[in-house]
Coordinates of C-alpha atoms and ligand atoms in Angstrom, one line a residue:
M716 CA 118.9 146.2 63.5
T717 CA 117.8 148.4 60.6
N718 CA 114.7 148.1 58.4
G719 CA 116.5 148.4 55.0
L720 CA 114.6 151.6 54.2
E721 CA 116.9 154.0 56.1
D722 CA 117.4 156.5 53.4
F723 CA 113.8 156.8 52.3
S724 CA 113.0 160.5 52.4
Y725 CA 109.6 159.8 53.8
E726 CA 111.0 158.2 57.0
E727 CA 111.8 161.7 58.0
V728 CA 108.3 162.9 57.4
S729 CA 106.7 159.9 58.9
T730 CA 103.9 161.2 61.2
E731 CA 100.8 160.0 62.9
N732 CA 101.7 157.6 65.7
S733 CA 105.3 156.9 64.5
T734 CA 108.2 158.1 66.5
H735 CA 111.9 158.3 65.8
S736 CA 112.8 155.6 68.2
E737 CA 114.7 152.5 67.0
Q738 CA 111.6 150.4 67.6
A739 CA 109.3 152.6 65.5
K740 CA 111.8 152.5 62.6
K741 CA 111.4 148.8 62.2
V742 CA 107.7 149.0 61.5
L743 CA 106.5 149.5 58.0
G744 CA 103.3 151.6 57.7
H745 CA 101.0 152.5 54.9
F746 CA 101.4 155.1 52.1
I747 CA 98.3 157.3 52.1
Q748 CA 98.0 160.9 50.7
G749 CA 101.6 161.0 49.7
R750 CA 103.2 160.0 53.0
I751 CA 103.9 157.1 55.2
V752 CA 101.3 156.7 58.0
S753 CA 101.3 154.5 61.0
K754 CA 97.8 153.4 61.9
T755 CA 97.1 150.1 63.5
A756 CA 98.0 148.1 66.5
R757 CA 98.1 144.8 64.6
K758 CA 101.5 143.9 63.2
Q759 CA 103.1 141.0 61.5
P760 CA 106.8 140.0 61.3
V761 CA 108.7 140.3 58.0
Y762 CA 111.5 137.7 57.6
N763 CA 114.8 137.6 55.9
P764 CA 114.3 134.1 54.4
A765 CA 118.0 133.4 54.0
T766 CA 118.7 133.8 57.7
G767 CA 115.3 132.9 59.1
E768 CA 115.4 136.0 61.2
I769 CA 112.7 138.6 61.6
S770 CA 114.0 141.8 59.9
K771 CA 111.1 144.2 60.3
E772 CA 107.4 144.3 61.1
V773 CA 104.6 145.4 58.9
E774 CA 101.3 147.0 60.0
I775 CA 98.2 145.1 59.2
A776 CA 95.4 147.5 58.1
D777 CA 91.9 147.5 59.6
P778 CA 88.9 148.5 57.5
Q779 CA 89.1 152.1 58.7
T780 CA 92.6 152.5 57.3
V781 CA 91.4 151.0 54.0
N782 CA 88.4 153.3 54.0
E783 CA 90.7 156.3 54.5
A784 CA 92.9 155.3 51.6
V785 CA 89.8 154.9 49.4
Q786 CA 88.4 158.3 50.4
V787 CA 91.8 160.0 49.7
A788 CA 91.9 158.4 46.3
E789 CA 88.4 159.3 45.5
Q790 CA 89.1 163.0 46.3
A791 CA 92.2 162.9 44.1
F792 CA 90.3 161.3 41.2
P793 CA 88.5 164.2 39.4
A794 CA 91.7 166.3 39.0
W795 CA 93.7 163.3 37.9
R796 CA 91.1 162.1 35.5
D797 CA 91.0 165.6 33.9
T798 CA 94.8 165.9 33.7
P799 CA 95.7 165.6 30.0
V800 CA 96.9 162.1 29.1
I801 CA 100.3 163.3 27.9
K802 CA 100.9 164.8 31.4
R803 CA 99.9 161.6 33.0
A804 CA 102.3 159.8 30.7
R805 CA 105.1 162.2 31.5
V806 CA 104.9 161.1 35.2
M807 CA 105.5 157.5 34.0
F808 CA 108.5 158.6 31.9
K809 CA 110.0 160.2 35.0
F810 CA 109.1 157.2 37.1
K811 CA 110.8 154.8 34.6
Q812 CA 114.0 156.9 34.9
L813 CA 113.8 156.8 38.7
L814 CA 113.3 153.0 38.7
E815 CA 116.5 152.6 36.6
Q816 CA 118.5 155.0 38.7
N817 CA 117.4 153.2 41.9
A818 CA 117.5 149.7 40.6
E819 CA 120.2 148.5 43.0
K820 CA 118.2 149.6 46.0
I821 CA 115.0 148.1 44.6
C822 CA 116.7 144.7 44.0
A823 CA 118.2 144.8 47.5
L824 CA 114.8 145.2 49.0
I825 CA 113.5 142.3 46.9
G826 CA 116.5 140.2 48.0
Q827 CA 116.1 141.1 51.7
E828 CA 112.4 140.0 51.9
H829 CA 111.9 137.6 49.1
G830 CA 115.4 136.1 49.0
K831 CA 115.7 136.3 45.2
I832 CA 119.3 136.5 44.0
S833 CA 120.4 140.0 42.7
H834 CA 120.6 138.9 39.0
D835 CA 117.1 137.5 39.2
A836 CA 115.7 140.6 40.9
Q837 CA 117.2 142.7 38.2
G838 CA 115.3 140.6 35.6
E839 CA 112.1 141.0 37.6
L840 CA 112.6 144.8 37.7
Q841 CA 113.4 145.0 34.0
R842 CA 110.2 143.1 33.2
G843 CA 108.3 145.6 35.4
I844 CA 110.0 148.6 33.8
E845 CA 108.8 147.3 30.4
N846 CA 105.3 147.6 31.6
V847 CA 106.0 151.2 32.6
E848 CA 107.4 151.8 29.1
Y849 CA 104.2 150.5 27.6
A850 CA 102.1 152.7 29.8
C851 CA 104.1 155.7 28.6
G852 CA 102.3 155.2 25.3
A853 CA 99.0 156.1 26.9
P854 CA 98.2 159.0 24.5
E855 CA 98.3 156.5 21.6
L856 CA 96.6 153.7 23.5
L857 CA 93.7 155.9 24.6
K858 CA 93.0 157.6 21.3
G859 CA 89.7 155.7 20.9
E860 CA 87.8 154.9 17.7
Y861 CA 86.1 157.3 15.3
S862 CA 83.6 156.9 12.4
K863 CA 82.5 159.8 10.3
N864 CA 79.0 159.8 8.6
V865 CA 77.6 156.7 10.3
G866 CA 74.3 158.3 9.1
P867 CA 73.4 161.5 7.4
D868 CA 75.5 164.2 9.1
I869 CA 76.0 161.8 12.0
D870 CA 79.4 161.0 13.4
S871 CA 80.2 158.4 16.1
W872 CA 83.2 157.7 18.3
S873 CA 84.2 155.6 21.3
E874 CA 86.4 156.9 24.0
F875 CA 88.0 155.0 26.9
Q876 CA 87.3 156.6 30.2
P877 CA 88.9 155.7 33.6
L878 CA 86.8 153.7 36.1
G879 CA 87.6 155.7 39.3
V880 CA 89.3 154.1 42.3
V881 CA 90.7 150.7 41.5
A882 CA 92.6 148.2 43.7
G883 CA 95.4 145.7 43.1
I884 CA 96.3 142.8 45.4
T885 CA 99.7 141.2 44.8
P886 CA 101.6 138.0 45.8
F887 CA 105.0 137.7 47.5
N888 CA 106.9 136.1 44.6
F889 CA 107.3 139.2 42.3
P890 CA 107.1 142.0 44.8
A891 CA 107.9 144.7 42.2
M892 CA 107.0 143.2 38.8
V893 CA 103.4 142.2 39.5
A894 CA 102.6 145.5 41.1
L895 CA 104.2 147.1 37.9
W896 CA 101.9 145.0 35.8
M897 CA 99.0 146.8 37.4
F898 CA 99.3 150.4 38.6
P899 CA 101.3 152.1 35.8
M900 CA 98.6 151.3 33.3
A901 CA 95.7 152.0 35.7
L902 CA 97.2 155.4 36.5
V903 CA 97.9 156.6 32.9
C904 CA 94.4 155.6 32.1
G905 CA 93.3 158.2 34.7
N906 CA 92.4 156.0 37.6
C907 CA 93.4 156.3 41.3
F908 CA 95.0 153.2 42.8
I909 CA 95.1 151.3 46.1
L910 CA 97.7 148.6 46.2
K911 CA 97.7 145.9 48.9
P912 CA 101.0 144.1 48.5
S913 CA 101.9 140.7 50.1
E914 CA 102.5 141.1 53.8
K915 CA 105.6 138.8 53.3
A916 CA 107.5 141.3 51.1
P917 CA 105.9 144.8 51.6
S918 CA 108.9 147.2 51.4
V919 CA 109.4 147.4 47.7
V920 CA 106.1 149.0 46.8
L921 CA 106.4 151.5 49.7
Y922 CA 109.6 152.5 47.9
L923 CA 107.9 152.6 44.5
A924 CA 105.3 154.9 46.0
E925 CA 108.0 157.2 47.1
L926 CA 109.5 157.2 43.6
L927 CA 106.1 157.9 42.0
K928 CA 105.8 160.9 44.3
Q929 CA 109.3 162.1 43.2
A930 CA 108.1 161.6 39.6
G931 CA 105.4 164.1 40.2
L932 CA 102.3 162.0 40.8
P933 CA 99.8 164.1 42.9
D934 CA 99.2 162.9 46.4
G935 CA 96.3 160.6 46.9
V936 CA 96.4 159.2 43.3
F937 CA 98.5 156.1 44.4
N938 CA 98.1 154.6 47.9
V939 CA 99.5 151.5 49.6
V940 CA 97.7 149.7 52.3
N941 CA 99.6 146.9 54.0
G942 CA 97.6 144.0 55.4
D943 CA 96.1 140.6 55.1
K944 CA 92.6 139.1 54.5
E945 CA 91.0 141.9 56.6
A946 CA 92.3 144.6 54.3
V947 CA 91.5 142.6 51.2
D948 CA 87.9 142.0 52.4
A949 CA 87.5 145.7 53.1
L950 CA 88.6 146.5 49.6
L951 CA 86.4 143.8 48.0
H952 CA 83.3 145.1 49.9
H953 CA 84.1 148.8 49.5
P954 CA 81.3 150.4 47.5
R955 CA 83.7 153.0 45.9
I956 CA 86.2 150.5 44.5
Q957 CA 85.3 149.9 40.9
A958 CA 87.7 147.1 39.9
V959 CA 90.1 144.6 41.5
S960 CA 93.1 143.1 39.9
F961 CA 94.5 140.1 41.9
V962 CA 97.5 137.8 41.4
G963 CA 98.1 134.9 43.8
S964 CA 97.1 131.3 44.6
T965 CA 94.1 129.8 42.9
P966 CA 91.9 129.3 46.0
I967 CA 92.3 132.9 46.9
A968 CA 91.9 134.1 43.3
E969 CA 88.6 132.2 43.1
Y970 CA 87.4 133.8 46.3
I971 CA 88.5 137.3 45.2
Y972 CA 86.7 136.9 41.8
R973 CA 83.5 135.6 43.3
T974 CA 83.4 138.3 46.0
A975 CA 84.4 141.2 43.9
T976 CA 82.0 140.4 41.1
S977 CA 79.2 139.7 43.6
T978 CA 79.6 143.3 44.8
G979 CA 79.4 144.6 41.3
K980 CA 83.1 145.1 40.6
R981 CA 85.1 144.4 37.5
C982 CA 87.7 141.7 38.4
Q983 CA 90.6 139.8 37.0
A984 CA 92.1 137.2 39.3
L985 CA 95.2 135.3 38.2
G986 CA 95.9 132.1 40.1
G987 CA 98.4 129.2 40.4
A988 CA 99.9 126.9 37.9
K989 CA 101.4 123.5 36.9
N990 CA 103.5 124.1 33.9
H991 CA 104.5 121.1 31.7
A992 CA 107.3 120.8 29.2
I993 CA 107.0 118.2 26.6
I994 CA 110.4 116.7 25.5
M995 CA 110.1 115.2 22.0
P996 CA 112.6 112.6 20.9
D997 CA 114.0 114.9 18.3
A998 CA 114.7 117.7 20.7
D999 CA 118.3 119.1 21.3
I1000 CA 118.6 117.4 24.7
D1001 CA 121.6 119.4 25.9
N1002 CA 119.7 122.6 25.3
V1003 CA 116.6 121.1 27.0
V1004 CA 118.6 120.3 30.1
T1005 CA 120.2 123.7 30.3
S1006 CA 116.9 125.5 29.9
L1007 CA 115.0 123.2 32.3
L1008 CA 117.5 123.9 35.1
G1009 CA 116.8 127.7 35.0
A1010 CA 113.0 127.3 34.4
A1011 CA 112.5 124.7 37.2
F1012 CA 114.9 126.0 39.9
G1013 CA 115.3 129.7 39.1
S1014 CA 113.8 131.8 41.9
S1015 CA 113.6 128.6 43.9
G1016 CA 110.7 127.5 41.7
E1017 CA 108.5 130.3 43.2
R1018 CA 107.3 131.5 39.8
C1019 CA 103.8 131.0 38.4
M1020 CA 105.6 130.2 35.1
A1021 CA 108.2 127.8 36.6
L1022 CA 108.4 124.6 34.6
S1023 CA 107.7 122.0 37.2
V1024 CA 106.8 118.9 35.1
A1025 CA 108.9 117.5 32.3
V1026 CA 107.0 115.0 30.2
A1027 CA 109.4 112.8 28.3
I1028 CA 108.2 111.0 25.1
G1029 CA 109.6 107.5 25.6
D1030 CA 111.9 106.0 28.3
E1031 CA 115.0 106.6 26.3
V1032 CA 114.4 110.4 26.3
A1033 CA 113.5 110.3 30.0
D1034 CA 116.6 108.3 31.0
V1035 CA 119.0 110.6 29.1
V1036 CA 117.4 113.8 30.5
I1037 CA 117.4 112.5 34.0
D1038 CA 121.0 111.4 33.8
K1039 CA 122.2 114.8 32.4
L1040 CA 120.0 116.8 34.8
T1041 CA 121.4 114.8 37.8
Q1042 CA 124.9 115.7 36.8
E1043 CA 124.1 119.4 36.2
M1044 CA 122.1 119.8 39.4
K1045 CA 125.2 118.9 41.5
K1046 CA 126.7 122.2 40.3
L1047 CA 123.8 124.4 41.3
K1048 CA 124.5 126.9 44.0
F1049 CA 121.9 128.4 46.3
G1050 CA 122.2 130.9 49.2
N1051 CA 121.9 134.5 50.1
Y1052 CA 120.6 137.1 47.6
A1053 CA 123.6 139.4 47.7
D1054 CA 126.0 136.7 46.3
A1055 CA 125.4 136.9 42.6
S1056 CA 127.2 133.6 42.0
N1057 CA 124.2 131.8 43.6
D1058 CA 121.6 130.4 41.2
F1059 CA 118.7 130.7 43.5
G1060 CA 117.7 131.6 47.0
P1061 CA 115.5 130.4 49.9
L1062 CA 111.8 129.8 50.0
I1063 CA 109.7 132.6 51.5
T1064 CA 108.8 131.2 54.9
Q1065 CA 109.4 128.2 57.2
A1066 CA 105.8 127.2 56.7
H1067 CA 106.3 127.1 52.9
K1068 CA 109.5 125.1 53.3
D1069 CA 107.6 122.6 55.4
K1070 CA 104.9 122.4 52.7
V1071 CA 107.4 121.8 49.9
Q1072 CA 109.2 119.1 51.9
A1073 CA 105.8 117.4 52.5
Y1074 CA 105.0 117.4 48.8
I1075 CA 108.3 115.6 48.1
Q1076 CA 107.6 113.1 50.9
S1077 CA 104.1 112.5 49.5
A1078 CA 105.5 111.8 46.1
E1079 CA 107.9 109.2 47.6
Q1080 CA 105.1 107.6 49.6
Q1081 CA 102.8 107.4 46.5
G1082 CA 105.4 105.5 44.5
A1083 CA 107.6 108.1 42.8
K1084 CA 111.4 107.9 42.8
I1085 CA 113.4 110.7 44.4
V1086 CA 116.4 111.0 42.1
V1087 CA 117.9 114.1 43.7
D1088 CA 116.7 115.0 47.2
G1089 CA 117.1 118.7 48.3
R1090 CA 115.0 118.3 51.5
D1091 CA 117.9 118.6 53.9
A1092 CA 120.1 120.9 51.9
K1093 CA 121.5 123.8 53.9
P1094 CA 124.0 126.4 52.6
T1095 CA 126.9 127.0 54.9
G1096 CA 126.3 130.1 57.1
Y1097 CA 122.6 130.0 56.4
E1098 CA 121.5 126.9 58.3
K1099 CA 118.4 128.6 59.7
G1100 CA 117.3 129.9 56.3
F1101 CA 114.2 128.5 54.6
F1102 CA 116.2 126.6 52.0
V1103 CA 115.2 123.5 50.0
G1104 CA 117.8 122.3 47.5
P1105 CA 117.1 121.3 43.9
T1106 CA 115.0 118.2 43.8
L1107 CA 114.3 115.8 40.9
I1108 CA 111.5 113.2 41.0
D1109 CA 111.0 110.5 38.5
Q1110 CA 108.1 108.1 37.8
V1111 CA 105.5 110.7 38.6
T1112 CA 101.9 109.8 37.7
P1113 CA 98.7 111.8 37.4
N1114 CA 97.1 110.5 40.6
M1115 CA 99.9 111.8 42.9
T1116 CA 99.3 114.8 45.1
S1117 CA 102.6 116.4 44.1
Y1118 CA 101.4 116.3 40.5
Q1119 CA 97.9 117.5 41.1
Q1120 CA 98.8 120.5 43.2
E1121 CA 101.2 123.4 42.8
I1122 CA 104.4 122.8 44.8
F1123 CA 106.0 126.3 44.3
G1124 CA 109.4 125.1 45.2
P1125 CA 112.7 123.9 43.5
V1126 CA 111.2 120.6 42.5
L1127 CA 111.2 119.2 39.0
Q1128 CA 109.0 116.1 38.4
V1129 CA 109.4 113.8 35.4
M1130 CA 106.6 111.9 33.8
R1131 CA 107.0 109.2 31.1
V1132 CA 104.5 108.8 28.2
N1133 CA 104.7 107.1 24.8
T1134 CA 103.3 109.7 22.5
M1135 CA 102.9 113.5 22.1
Q1136 CA 99.1 113.0 22.1
E1137 CA 99.3 111.3 25.5
A1138 CA 101.5 114.2 26.8
M1139 CA 99.0 116.8 25.5
Q1140 CA 96.1 114.9 27.1
L1141 CA 97.9 115.1 30.5
I1142 CA 98.3 118.8 30.1
N1143 CA 94.7 119.4 28.9
D1144 CA 93.3 117.3 31.8
H1145 CA 95.2 119.3 34.4
E1146 CA 93.1 121.9 36.3
Y1147 CA 95.7 124.6 35.7
G1148 CA 96.5 126.1 32.3
N1149 CA 99.0 128.9 32.8
G1150 CA 102.1 128.1 30.8
T1151 CA 103.6 125.2 28.8
C1152 CA 106.4 124.5 26.4
I1153 CA 107.4 121.9 23.8
Y1154 CA 111.0 121.1 22.9
T1155 CA 111.2 119.8 19.4
R1156 CA 112.9 120.4 16.0
D1157 CA 109.6 119.4 14.2
G1158 CA 107.7 122.5 13.1
E1159 CA 104.5 120.5 12.3
A1160 CA 104.4 119.0 15.8
A1161 CA 105.1 122.4 17.4
R1162 CA 102.3 124.0 15.3
Y1163 CA 99.8 121.3 16.2
F1164 CA 100.8 121.7 19.9
S1165 CA 100.4 125.4 20.0
S1166 CA 97.0 125.2 18.2
H1167 CA 95.4 122.6 20.3
I1168 CA 96.9 122.8 23.8
Q1169 CA 94.5 124.1 26.5
V1170 CA 96.9 126.6 28.1
G1171 CA 97.1 130.4 27.9
M1172 CA 100.8 130.9 27.3
V1173 CA 102.8 128.5 25.1
G1174 CA 106.5 128.2 24.4
I1175 CA 108.1 126.5 21.5
N1176 CA 111.7 125.7 22.6
V1177 CA 111.1 128.7 25.0
P1178 CA 110.8 127.4 28.6
L1179 CA 109.3 130.6 30.3
P1180 CA 107.0 132.1 27.7
V1181 CA 106.1 135.1 29.7
P1182 CA 104.5 137.6 27.2
V1183 CA 106.3 140.9 26.7
A1184 CA 104.7 144.0 28.0
Y1185 CA 103.0 144.9 24.7
H1186 CA 101.1 141.6 24.7
S1187 CA 99.0 140.4 27.6
F1188 CA 99.6 137.8 30.4
G1189 CA 97.2 135.2 31.5
G1190 CA 96.4 131.5 31.9
W1191 CA 93.4 129.4 31.1
K1192 CA 91.2 127.1 33.2
R1193 CA 91.8 127.6 37.0
S1194 CA 94.8 129.8 36.4
L1195 CA 92.7 132.9 35.7
F1196 CA 89.3 134.0 36.7
G1197 CA 87.9 136.8 34.6
D1198 CA 87.7 137.8 30.9
L1199 CA 90.8 139.9 30.4
H1200 CA 94.4 139.0 30.8
A1201 CA 96.9 141.2 32.7
Y1202 CA 98.8 144.2 31.3
G1203 CA 99.4 145.0 27.6
P1204 CA 96.3 145.7 25.4
D1205 CA 94.0 143.8 27.8
G1206 CA 95.3 146.0 30.6
V1207 CA 94.1 149.1 28.7
R1208 CA 90.6 147.6 28.4
F1209 CA 90.6 146.4 32.0
Y1210 CA 91.3 149.8 33.5
T1211 CA 88.9 151.8 31.2
R1212 CA 85.3 151.7 30.2
R1213 CA 84.1 152.4 26.7
K1214 CA 81.7 155.2 26.1
T1215 CA 80.3 155.6 22.6
I1216 CA 79.0 158.9 21.5
T1217 CA 76.8 159.5 18.4
Q1218 CA 76.5 163.1 17.3
R1219 CA 74.5 165.2 14.9
W1220 CA 74.4 169.0 14.6
P1221 CA 71.0 169.5 12.8
S1222 CA 70.9 172.1 10.2
A1223 CA 68.3 174.9 10.6
Q1224 CA 67.0 174.1 7.1
V1225 CA 66.5 170.4 7.4
R1226 CA 64.0 169.4 10.1
E1227 CA 63.7 165.7 11.0
A1228 CA 60.4 163.9 10.6
K1229 CA 59.0 161.9 13.5
Q1230 CA 60.4 158.4 13.6
F1231 CA 59.1 155.5 15.6
S1232 CA 60.8 152.6 13.9
M1233 CA 64.4 151.6 14.8
P1234 CA 66.7 154.0 13.0
T1235 CA 68.5 152.4 10.1
L1236 CA 70.3 153.5 6.9
N1237 CA 67.9 151.8 4.5
Ligands
NAD1292 P1 98.5 134.1 48.1 O1 97.2 133.8 47.4 O2 98.7 133.5 49.4 O3 98.5 135.7 48.4 C1 98.3 136.7 47.4 C2 97.6 137.9 48.0 O4 96.4 137.6 48.6 C3 98.5 138.5 49.1 O5 98.4 139.9 49.0 C4 97.8 138.1 50.4 O6 97.9 139.0 51.5 C5 96.3 137.9 50.0 N1 95.6 136.9 50.7 C6 96.1 135.7 51.2 N2 95.2 135.0 51.8 C7 94.0 135.7 51.6 C8 92.7 135.4 52.0 N3 92.3 134.3 52.7 N4 91.7 136.3 51.7 C9 92.1 137.4 51.0 N5 93.3 137.7 50.6 C10 94.3 136.9 50.9 O7 99.7 133.9 47.1 P2 101.2 134.0 47.5 O8 101.6 132.9 48.3 O9 101.6 135.4 47.9 O10 101.8 133.9 46.0 C11 102.1 132.7 45.4 C12 100.9 132.2 44.5 O11 100.7 133.2 43.5 C13 101.2 131.0 43.7 O12 100.1 130.2 43.7 C14 101.6 131.5 42.3 O13 101.3 130.6 41.2 C15 100.6 132.6 42.2 N6 101.1 133.6 41.2 C16 100.4 133.7 40.0 C17 100.8 134.5 39.0 C18 100.0 134.6 37.8 O14 100.2 135.5 37.0 N7 99.1 133.7 37.5 C19 101.9 135.3 39.2 C20 102.6 135.3 40.4 C21 102.1 134.4 41.4

C-alpha cells in the first residue's frame, strides 16, 4: 500500500523519528521549519471513502509539537515582516504557477481522501488559485491611506501591519480551497502561519507546503500541524498566536470564537448552513431543475453552500419540480473520484454516512415523504464505500429535525408555501444564514428578496453564490462568528492591523505655544 505522496521531495528528507520502512511511509507527519517531521505517538487512520479502506495514517500533534511550530514561526517573523511586499508577492506568483503545474496531483490527493470527483476537485483548486491571484496584488492592497496637511504642516497616514503568527483551522470538505482562502493573504501581508487541516483529509496541505517551499518561501514562515481538538486547543490558548481563522461546523465555530477571543485573539469562525432556494411560479423550471441537481448533489452535498432546501411557491410549482427532479435524478452517477463521468462521490466517513441516513429516517418518521431514497445505494465495485445516493424528500415542515439541522449529504428537501413572503419568513427564521437563491423572471421580486433576506450570500438565478476572490465570503446569524468575512478585502483587514501616524517636522523659526485643550483646526 502506498500513501499517495510517493514522489514528494520531502519524503526523502523526512527526519526525526521517521524511517524508510514501508510502515513509516504510510504515516503523515507535520511540516515545521521547511520539512516534514514525525513527532508523536498518537495516530489516526485516513480513509479512502470510496472503498472504505484505511489508506494512510496521520499523526495527531500534542501541545509540544504545536508549541514548536509556533516558536519556529515566531523566529521567522521579523525577517518575513521586513521583506519588501513585492518580494512576498513574487513568492505567491511562483506558488500560483506551481499549483497550476501540479493540479493533477493536487486533485488526485483531494479525490483519494475526500472522494470528490476529479472535475469537482479541479473547480475547488481553481477557486483556491483565484485567492492566490488576489494575494499577488498585495503591493496595491497594502498601500495604506495618506492625507497631507491634516493640520498646519502636519501629515497623517495609516499603514496596515502584519499581526505576527496567525493560525488557520480548516474542514475536510474543501481540503485545498479553504486553506487557500487563508494563508496566501496572511503570508503576503507579512504574517507567519500555522495551519491545522482536517485530520480526515490532511495530505493536500502538506503538498501545498512543499510547493510554497519550492516557490521560495523561507523556512518557518508556513507550518502545518496535523491533529485534532488537542492541537486546536493548544493553538487557541497559545499566547503567541495573534489571530485564528476557522472554517467548520457551527458548534465548533462557536467554541473556537469564544475561546480565541477570551484569550485576546482576533477570530473569524465560519460555521454550517441550511441554504434555501425559492422557486417562484414565473421561474424557468427546466433551468431550475438542472441547477438544483448540481447545487444539491454536487460534492455529495458536502458543501457549506449546497442548496439543501427548495421552497416552492404553490403546489403546482412543487409538483412539476418534483416530477422533473425525480426523472433527472435517475440519471445521476456516483462513484470513485478518478472516473470523471461520475457526478459525485462518497461521504467522508462511515459515521457521517450513518448520520445522513438517520436524518432521512427522521424526516420519514416525522411525516415527510421520501420521493427518491438513496439510503441503500451502492455503486458496483464500491460496496464498502461511504455512499448515499441522491435523495429527494417532499412535504418537509419547519419542525422537522432534518430541516432544523445541517445534513451535509446528497439530500434535497422540498417545502411548500403559498407566497414569497412566507418563503422569506422561513429563511429569516432559520438559525443559519450562509447562502440562498431565488429563481424568478421578476426583477422587482428579486430586488426585494436580495434587500430584505437575512442571509450573507444571495443568488438571483445563481444557485451557488460563492463570492469571487476579490469580494469576501461569509454568512450571517450562526453561520459566522466574528466581524469580518473570509478572503478578499475583508481578508486584508483580518490579517493586518492599522497603525495611523501623524507627523510634523517643526520649523526652527516657528515655535509652538503650550496647548492644553484638545487640538482642533478652528
Ligand atoms: P468540523 O467542525 O468537524 O471540523 C473542522 C475543524 O475543526 C477540523 O480541523 C477539526 O479537526 C477541528 N475540530 C473538530 N472538532 C473539534 C473540537 N471539538 N474542538 C476543536 N477543534 C475541532 O467540520 P468538518 O466536518 O470538517 O466540516 C464540515 C462543516 O464545515 C460543515 O458544517 C460545513 O457547513 C462547514 N463548512 C463551512 C464553510 C463556511 O465557509 N461557512 C465552508 C466549508 C465547510
